[in-house]
GROMACS .gro file of C-alpha atoms in nm:
model
  327
    1UNK     CA    1  -1.462   0.418  -4.747
    2UNK     CA    2  -1.174   0.291  -4.599
    3UNK     CA    3  -1.013  -0.041  -4.716
    4UNK     CA    4  -1.029  -0.289  -4.438
    5UNK     CA    5  -0.694  -0.438  -4.522
    6UNK     CA    6  -0.556  -0.066  -4.473
    7UNK     CA    7  -0.704  -0.077  -4.099
    8UNK     CA    8  -0.473  -0.102  -3.811
    9UNK     CA    9  -0.473  -0.483  -3.665
   10UNK     CA   10  -0.444  -0.379  -3.302
   11UNK     CA   11  -0.737  -0.583  -3.128
   12UNK     CA   12  -0.782  -0.668  -2.738
   13UNK     CA   13  -0.994  -0.938  -2.608
   14UNK     CA   14  -1.229  -0.672  -2.434
   15UNK     CA   15  -1.358  -0.586  -2.806
   16UNK     CA   16  -1.150  -0.276  -2.836
   17UNK     CA   17  -1.003  -0.244  -3.182
   18UNK     CA   18  -0.812   0.041  -3.356
   19UNK     CA   19  -0.978   0.181  -3.690
   20UNK     CA   20  -0.660   0.392  -3.785
   21UNK     CA   21  -0.493   0.364  -4.120
   22UNK     CA   22  -0.225   0.091  -4.093
   23UNK     CA   23   0.160   0.121  -4.142
   24UNK     CA   24   0.327  -0.168  -4.358
   25UNK     CA   25   0.377  -0.343  -4.035
   26UNK     CA   26  -0.019  -0.373  -4.026
   27UNK     CA   27  -0.059  -0.142  -3.745
   28UNK     CA   28  -0.106   0.205  -3.712
   29UNK     CA   29   0.160   0.471  -3.617
   30UNK     CA   30   0.050   0.511  -3.251
   31UNK     CA   31   0.027   0.122  -3.215
   32UNK     CA   32   0.335   0.046  -3.414
   33UNK     CA   33   0.629  -0.042  -3.129
   34UNK     CA   34   0.890  -0.014  -3.413
   35UNK     CA   35   0.818   0.349  -3.455
   36UNK     CA   36   0.981   0.571  -3.199
   37UNK     CA   37   0.770   0.886  -3.168
   38UNK     CA   38   1.034   1.118  -3.075
   39UNK     CA   39   0.965   1.364  -3.375
   40UNK     CA   40   0.874   1.755  -3.266
   41UNK     CA   41   0.543   1.722  -3.418
   42UNK     CA   42   0.444   1.415  -3.243
   43UNK     CA   43   0.352   1.608  -2.912
   44UNK     CA   44   0.059   1.791  -3.110
   45UNK     CA   45  -0.040   1.513  -3.325
   46UNK     CA   46  -0.093   1.303  -3.035
   47UNK     CA   47  -0.266   1.542  -2.847
   48UNK     CA   48  -0.499   1.596  -3.162
   49UNK     CA   49  -0.531   1.229  -3.191
   50UNK     CA   50  -0.691   1.202  -2.854
   51UNK     CA   51  -0.912   1.487  -2.858
   52UNK     CA   52  -1.033   1.343  -3.205
   53UNK     CA   53  -1.140   1.029  -3.021
   54UNK     CA   54  -0.840   0.836  -3.136
   55UNK     CA   55  -0.802   0.481  -2.962
   56UNK     CA   56  -0.531   0.531  -2.693
   57UNK     CA   57  -0.535   0.188  -2.541
   58UNK     CA   58  -0.256  -0.013  -2.614
   59UNK     CA   59  -0.049   0.277  -2.776
   60UNK     CA   60   0.313   0.226  -2.808
   61UNK     CA   61   0.514   0.531  -2.691
   62UNK     CA   62   0.809   0.350  -2.609
   63UNK     CA   63   1.108   0.614  -2.558
   64UNK     CA   64   0.886   0.881  -2.697
   65UNK     CA   65   0.970   1.239  -2.669
   66UNK     CA   66   0.653   1.401  -2.495
   67UNK     CA   67   0.784   1.681  -2.267
   68UNK     CA   68   0.505   1.912  -2.177
   69UNK     CA   69   0.212   1.699  -2.372
   70UNK     CA   70  -0.136   1.796  -2.240
   71UNK     CA   71  -0.339   1.463  -2.229
   72UNK     CA   72  -0.608   1.611  -1.991
   73UNK     CA   73  -0.960   1.566  -2.079
   74UNK     CA   74  -1.075   1.864  -2.022
   75UNK     CA   75  -1.469   1.952  -1.890
   76UNK     CA   76  -1.506   1.566  -1.832
   77UNK     CA   77  -1.545   1.351  -1.573
   78UNK     CA   78  -1.309   1.074  -1.692
   79UNK     CA   79  -0.969   1.112  -1.847
   80UNK     CA   80  -0.846   0.951  -2.149
   81UNK     CA   81  -0.804   0.556  -2.163
   82UNK     CA   82  -0.456   0.475  -2.207
   83UNK     CA   83  -0.485   0.105  -2.087
   84UNK     CA   84  -0.228  -0.136  -2.169
   85UNK     CA   85  -0.009   0.155  -2.329
   86UNK     CA   86   0.372   0.100  -2.336
   87UNK     CA   87   0.560   0.424  -2.194
   88UNK     CA   88   0.886   0.247  -2.135
   89UNK     CA   89   1.154   0.535  -2.102
   90UNK     CA   90   0.930   0.796  -2.214
   91UNK     CA   91   1.007   1.151  -2.159
   92UNK     CA   92   0.692   1.286  -1.997
   93UNK     CA   93   0.853   1.580  -1.801
   94UNK     CA   94   0.629   1.849  -1.716
   95UNK     CA   95   0.336   1.648  -1.887
   96UNK     CA   96  -0.044   1.701  -1.788
   97UNK     CA   97  -0.173   1.357  -1.718
   98UNK     CA   98  -0.444   1.449  -1.476
   99UNK     CA   99  -0.714   1.158  -1.456
  100UNK     CA  100  -0.554   0.966  -1.729
  101UNK     CA  101  -0.640   0.601  -1.697
  102UNK     CA  102  -0.310   0.424  -1.729
  103UNK     CA  103  -0.433   0.066  -1.604
  104UNK     CA  104  -0.203  -0.212  -1.683
  105UNK     CA  105   0.002   0.010  -1.861
  106UNK     CA  106   0.404   0.027  -1.842
  107UNK     CA  107   0.562   0.330  -1.695
  108UNK     CA  108   0.878   0.145  -1.646
  109UNK     CA  109   1.182   0.409  -1.596
  110UNK     CA  110   0.967   0.687  -1.737
  111UNK     CA  111   1.066   1.050  -1.679
  112UNK     CA  112   0.756   1.217  -1.499
  113UNK     CA  113   0.961   1.504  -1.316
  114UNK     CA  114   0.732   1.799  -1.281
  115UNK     CA  115   0.441   1.636  -1.431
  116UNK     CA  116   0.083   1.662  -1.292
  117UNK     CA  117  -0.046   1.277  -1.232
  118UNK     CA  118  -0.296   1.399  -0.996
  119UNK     CA  119  -0.614   1.140  -0.981
  120UNK     CA  120  -0.428   0.904  -1.245
  121UNK     CA  121  -0.534   0.538  -1.248
  122UNK     CA  122  -0.215   0.313  -1.204
  123UNK     CA  123  -0.366   0.032  -1.103
  124UNK     CA  124  -0.161  -0.262  -1.247
  125UNK     CA  125   0.061  -0.032  -1.373
  126UNK     CA  126   0.453  -0.142  -1.420
  127UNK     CA  127   0.623   0.155  -1.184
  128UNK     CA  128   0.946   0.042  -1.167
  129UNK     CA  129   1.226   0.315  -1.200
  130UNK     CA  130   1.024   0.594  -1.245
  131UNK     CA  131   1.150   0.936  -1.194
  132UNK     CA  132   0.917   1.106  -0.977
  133UNK     CA  133   1.113   1.417  -0.883
  134UNK     CA  134   0.840   1.734  -0.833
  135UNK     CA  135   0.556   1.487  -0.987
  136UNK     CA  136   0.206   1.613  -0.873
  137UNK     CA  137   0.089   1.268  -0.741
  138UNK     CA  138  -0.225   1.338  -0.508
  139UNK     CA  139  -0.510   1.122  -0.520
  140UNK     CA  140  -0.306   0.860  -0.759
  141UNK     CA  141  -0.468   0.519  -0.751
  142UNK     CA  142  -0.214   0.239  -0.736
  143UNK     CA  143  -0.438  -0.040  -0.613
  144UNK     CA  144  -0.407  -0.265  -0.317
  145UNK     CA  145  -0.090  -0.442  -0.442
  146UNK     CA  146   0.111  -0.322  -0.742
  147UNK     CA  147   0.210  -0.525  -1.016
  148UNK     CA  148   0.521  -0.669  -0.882
  149UNK     CA  149   0.385  -0.761  -0.558
  150UNK     CA  150   0.126  -0.964  -0.721
  151UNK     CA  151   0.376  -1.146  -0.933
  152UNK     CA  152   0.561  -1.209  -0.618
  153UNK     CA  153   0.298  -1.349  -0.412
  154UNK     CA  154   0.209  -1.583  -0.709
  155UNK     CA  155   0.561  -1.679  -0.755
  156UNK     CA  156   0.586  -1.760  -0.398
  157UNK     CA  157   0.277  -1.982  -0.398
  158UNK     CA  158   0.422  -2.214  -0.648
  159UNK     CA  159   0.756  -2.237  -0.470
  160UNK     CA  160   0.963  -2.030  -0.732
  161UNK     CA  161   1.125  -1.842  -0.418
  162UNK     CA  162   1.417  -1.691  -0.625
  163UNK     CA  163   1.185  -1.502  -0.885
  164UNK     CA  164   0.935  -1.420  -0.588
  165UNK     CA  165   1.250  -1.246  -0.403
  166UNK     CA  166   1.329  -1.077  -0.719
  167UNK     CA  167   0.996  -0.934  -0.745
  168UNK     CA  168   0.961  -0.819  -0.403
  169UNK     CA  169   1.299  -0.623  -0.438
  170UNK     CA  170   1.127  -0.446  -0.724
  171UNK     CA  171   0.806  -0.400  -0.527
  172UNK     CA  172   1.022  -0.243  -0.239
  173UNK     CA  173   1.215  -0.013  -0.476
  174UNK     CA  174   0.878   0.101  -0.626
  175UNK     CA  175   0.721   0.189  -0.301
  176UNK     CA  176   1.035   0.355  -0.175
  177UNK     CA  177   1.015   0.563  -0.473
  178UNK     CA  178   0.678   0.654  -0.407
  179UNK     CA  179   0.718   0.702  -0.048
  180UNK     CA  180   1.017   0.955  -0.132
  181UNK     CA  181   0.817   1.113  -0.376
  182UNK     CA  182   0.514   1.178  -0.121
  183UNK     CA  183   0.729   1.334   0.130
  184UNK     CA  184   0.872   1.586  -0.114
  185UNK     CA  185   0.531   1.691  -0.202
  186UNK     CA  186   0.416   1.696   0.177
  187UNK     CA  187   0.171   1.427   0.151
  188UNK     CA  188   0.285   1.234   0.453
  189UNK     CA  189  -0.021   1.011   0.512
  190UNK     CA  190   0.029   0.897   0.169
  191UNK     CA  191   0.415   0.841   0.249
  192UNK     CA  192   0.324   0.666   0.569
  193UNK     CA  193   0.120   0.395   0.343
  194UNK     CA  194   0.410   0.347   0.134
  195UNK     CA  195   0.665   0.291   0.427
  196UNK     CA  196   0.471   0.047   0.539
  197UNK     CA  197   0.432  -0.158   0.225
  198UNK     CA  198   0.808  -0.079   0.147
  199UNK     CA  199   0.909  -0.256   0.482
  200UNK     CA  200   0.640  -0.515   0.406
  201UNK     CA  201   0.799  -0.615   0.085
  202UNK     CA  202   1.162  -0.616   0.272
  203UNK     CA  203   1.020  -0.854   0.525
  204UNK     CA  204   0.895  -1.073   0.255
  205UNK     CA  205   1.258  -1.111   0.163
  206UNK     CA  206   1.372  -1.267   0.477
  207UNK     CA  207   1.404  -1.649   0.528
  208UNK     CA  208   1.043  -1.768   0.658
  209UNK     CA  209   1.124  -1.885   0.978
  210UNK     CA  210   1.397  -1.635   1.053
  211UNK     CA  211   1.403  -1.414   1.370
  212UNK     CA  212   1.438  -1.090   1.162
  213UNK     CA  213   1.113  -1.193   0.979
  214UNK     CA  214   0.939  -1.271   1.320
  215UNK     CA  215   1.030  -0.937   1.484
  216UNK     CA  216   0.919  -0.733   1.147
  217UNK     CA  217   0.596  -0.911   1.159
  218UNK     CA  218   0.543  -0.838   1.507
  219UNK     CA  219   0.631  -0.489   1.457
  220UNK     CA  220   0.377  -0.454   1.177
  221UNK     CA  221   0.090  -0.614   1.370
  222UNK     CA  222   0.156  -0.406   1.696
  223UNK     CA  223   0.193  -0.086   1.544
  224UNK     CA  224   0.205  -0.092   1.152
  225UNK     CA  225   0.568   0.004   1.135
  226UNK     CA  226   0.485   0.327   1.331
  227UNK     CA  227   0.222   0.422   1.134
  228UNK     CA  228  -0.107   0.286   1.293
  229UNK     CA  229  -0.169   0.411   1.613
  230UNK     CA  230  -0.511   0.240   1.611
  231UNK     CA  231  -0.342  -0.096   1.605
  232UNK     CA  232  -0.161  -0.010   1.943
  233UNK     CA  233  -0.502   0.062   2.093
  234UNK     CA  234  -0.625  -0.254   1.961
  235UNK     CA  235  -0.377  -0.456   2.073
  236UNK     CA  236  -0.388  -0.302   2.441
  237UNK     CA  237  -0.767  -0.365   2.446
  238UNK     CA  238  -0.707  -0.706   2.350
  239UNK     CA  239  -0.418  -0.784   2.595
  240UNK     CA  240  -0.640  -0.630   2.890
  241UNK     CA  241  -0.916  -0.849   2.795
  242UNK     CA  242  -0.719  -1.184   2.760
  243UNK     CA  243  -0.523  -1.100   3.126
  244UNK     CA  244  -0.867  -1.030   3.276
  245UNK     CA  245  -1.001  -1.379   3.147
  246UNK     CA  246  -0.656  -1.559   3.292
  247UNK     CA  247  -0.704  -1.357   3.631
  248UNK     CA  248  -1.067  -1.509   3.648
  249UNK     CA  249  -0.947  -1.858   3.666
  250UNK     CA  250  -0.604  -1.781   3.859
  251UNK     CA  251  -0.757  -1.594   4.130
  252UNK     CA  252  -0.721  -1.249   4.296
  253UNK     CA  253  -0.687  -1.154   4.662
  254UNK     CA  254  -0.930  -0.859   4.780
  255UNK     CA  255  -0.959  -0.786   5.152
  256UNK     CA  256  -0.814  -1.095   5.270
  257UNK     CA  257  -1.059  -1.309   5.050
  258UNK     CA  258  -0.981  -1.519   4.739
  259UNK     CA  259  -1.189  -1.403   4.431
  260UNK     CA  260  -1.174  -1.686   4.143
  261UNK     CA  261  -1.420  -1.827   3.934
  262UNK     CA  262  -1.654  -2.119   4.089
  263UNK     CA  263  -1.891  -2.274   3.853
  264UNK     CA  264  -2.119  -2.324   4.168
  265UNK     CA  265  -2.167  -1.957   4.207
  266UNK     CA  266  -2.460  -1.790   4.022
  267UNK     CA  267  -2.410  -1.607   3.684
  268UNK     CA  268  -2.412  -1.255   3.849
  269UNK     CA  269  -2.147  -1.320   4.108
  270UNK     CA  270  -1.904  -1.451   3.809
  271UNK     CA  271  -1.979  -1.159   3.606
  272UNK     CA  272  -1.927  -0.908   3.885
  273UNK     CA  273  -1.605  -1.108   3.969
  274UNK     CA  274  -1.517  -1.093   3.566
  275UNK     CA  275  -1.548  -0.710   3.597
  276UNK     CA  276  -1.338  -0.672   3.893
  277UNK     CA  277  -1.075  -0.858   3.690
  278UNK     CA  278  -1.083  -0.653   3.405
  279UNK     CA  279  -1.055  -0.347   3.661
  280UNK     CA  280  -0.765  -0.517   3.792
  281UNK     CA  281  -0.614  -0.601   3.439
  282UNK     CA  282  -0.649  -0.203   3.329
  283UNK     CA  283  -0.486  -0.088   3.675
  284UNK     CA  284  -0.216  -0.344   3.614
  285UNK     CA  285  -0.154  -0.238   3.242
  286UNK     CA  286  -0.121   0.083   3.300
  287UNK     CA  287   0.094   0.048   3.590
  288UNK     CA  288  -0.121   0.238   3.861
  289UNK     CA  289  -0.117  -0.009   4.124
  290UNK     CA  290  -0.405   0.091   4.376
  291UNK     CA  291  -0.347  -0.202   4.589
  292UNK     CA  292  -0.707  -0.285   4.644
  293UNK     CA  293  -0.648  -0.614   4.450
  294UNK     CA  294  -0.345  -0.844   4.457
  295UNK     CA  295  -0.245  -1.129   4.251
  296UNK     CA  296  -0.204  -1.443   4.399
  297UNK     CA  297  -0.032  -1.785   4.273
  298UNK     CA  298   0.013  -1.789   3.886
  299UNK     CA  299  -0.165  -1.449   3.856
  300UNK     CA  300   0.157  -1.281   3.994
  301UNK     CA  301   0.332  -1.408   3.664
  302UNK     CA  302   0.041  -1.288   3.442
  303UNK     CA  303   0.045  -0.965   3.634
  304UNK     CA  304   0.427  -0.884   3.596
  305UNK     CA  305   0.391  -0.976   3.212
  306UNK     CA  306   0.112  -0.740   3.175
  307UNK     CA  307   0.270  -0.442   3.376
  308UNK     CA  308   0.590  -0.478   3.167
  309UNK     CA  309   0.408  -0.518   2.819
  310UNK     CA  310   0.174  -0.218   2.949
  311UNK     CA  311   0.450   0.009   3.023
  312UNK     CA  312   0.628  -0.039   2.681
  313UNK     CA  313   0.285  -0.014   2.469
  314UNK     CA  314   0.180   0.300   2.631
  315UNK     CA  315   0.525   0.453   2.551
  316UNK     CA  316   0.509   0.294   2.201
  317UNK     CA  317   0.160   0.452   2.139
  318UNK     CA  318   0.279   0.795   2.231
  319UNK     CA  319   0.583   0.775   1.982
  320UNK     CA  320   0.342   0.639   1.684
  321UNK     CA  321   0.087   0.911   1.781
  322UNK     CA  322   0.301   1.198   1.812
  323UNK     CA  323   0.470   1.063   1.481
  324UNK     CA  324   0.137   1.092   1.301
  325UNK     CA  325   0.015   1.402   1.443
  326UNK     CA  326   0.326   1.612   1.385
  327UNK     CA  327   0.329   1.576   1.029
   0.00000   0.00000   0.00000
């Protein structure tokens, strides 16, 4: 029976503890951050350690030489659990990391060229400076926000603007690297998501009340930086409805009669008028101009703005939609 004093002292608050024999440092070989795993036999030993049920959570593989390692949990629905693992500058070229759980781990400046990271859990993982060239990244999960993005938002919330900008810059770099990796692999839908996040991180670095930030935000709202055609449709429908409401109260001319909302009219009459205003708003937005209804008074200004915005929005939708469909 192993002496408790010789057991690795690695422990997590969640209740996970390592039961491997301890080194003089009090930690086992794999959890000891002072030991660089760069020996030729480390690859085979780590593979065997994982397959024998060894605790991979929190292991320290800083600067480890693990070229071509196979950490795939074959014939299992879940991969090996390497939560909180340290893989700073680790050589993982051509490594097999399919379905690996790297939640809250650090892959900072790790070399993942030509590796298989398909279906890996990278939520909360430090992804800064990773070499992604040739890596298989289909279906990886990075969460709604990456680590640096969360830290930046927290810093901005407490007024630490310089720290926030630094983290936003890091987040922008990470999303840019992921976007390029996705493009190289032909994953254009994934690339589109990353470019939106990349440009959003860039926007957050701009002064809050600057014109550039306002324009960037407007582009994001209208079309998701060219990646969300449904936003263009939503904006179009919203504009048509708002203008129809305005026409209802500013009035339209039809067959030499003024049609405008009147509280003295019955409900059905005002409802019929509202439908006519929607019809006129659609005709104006699409610049069809049948000529049956004509604007009067303030309605002219509304119609001019709607017609100009409509022609611009339709052109924008065509560009965004074609961009998405030709990928």
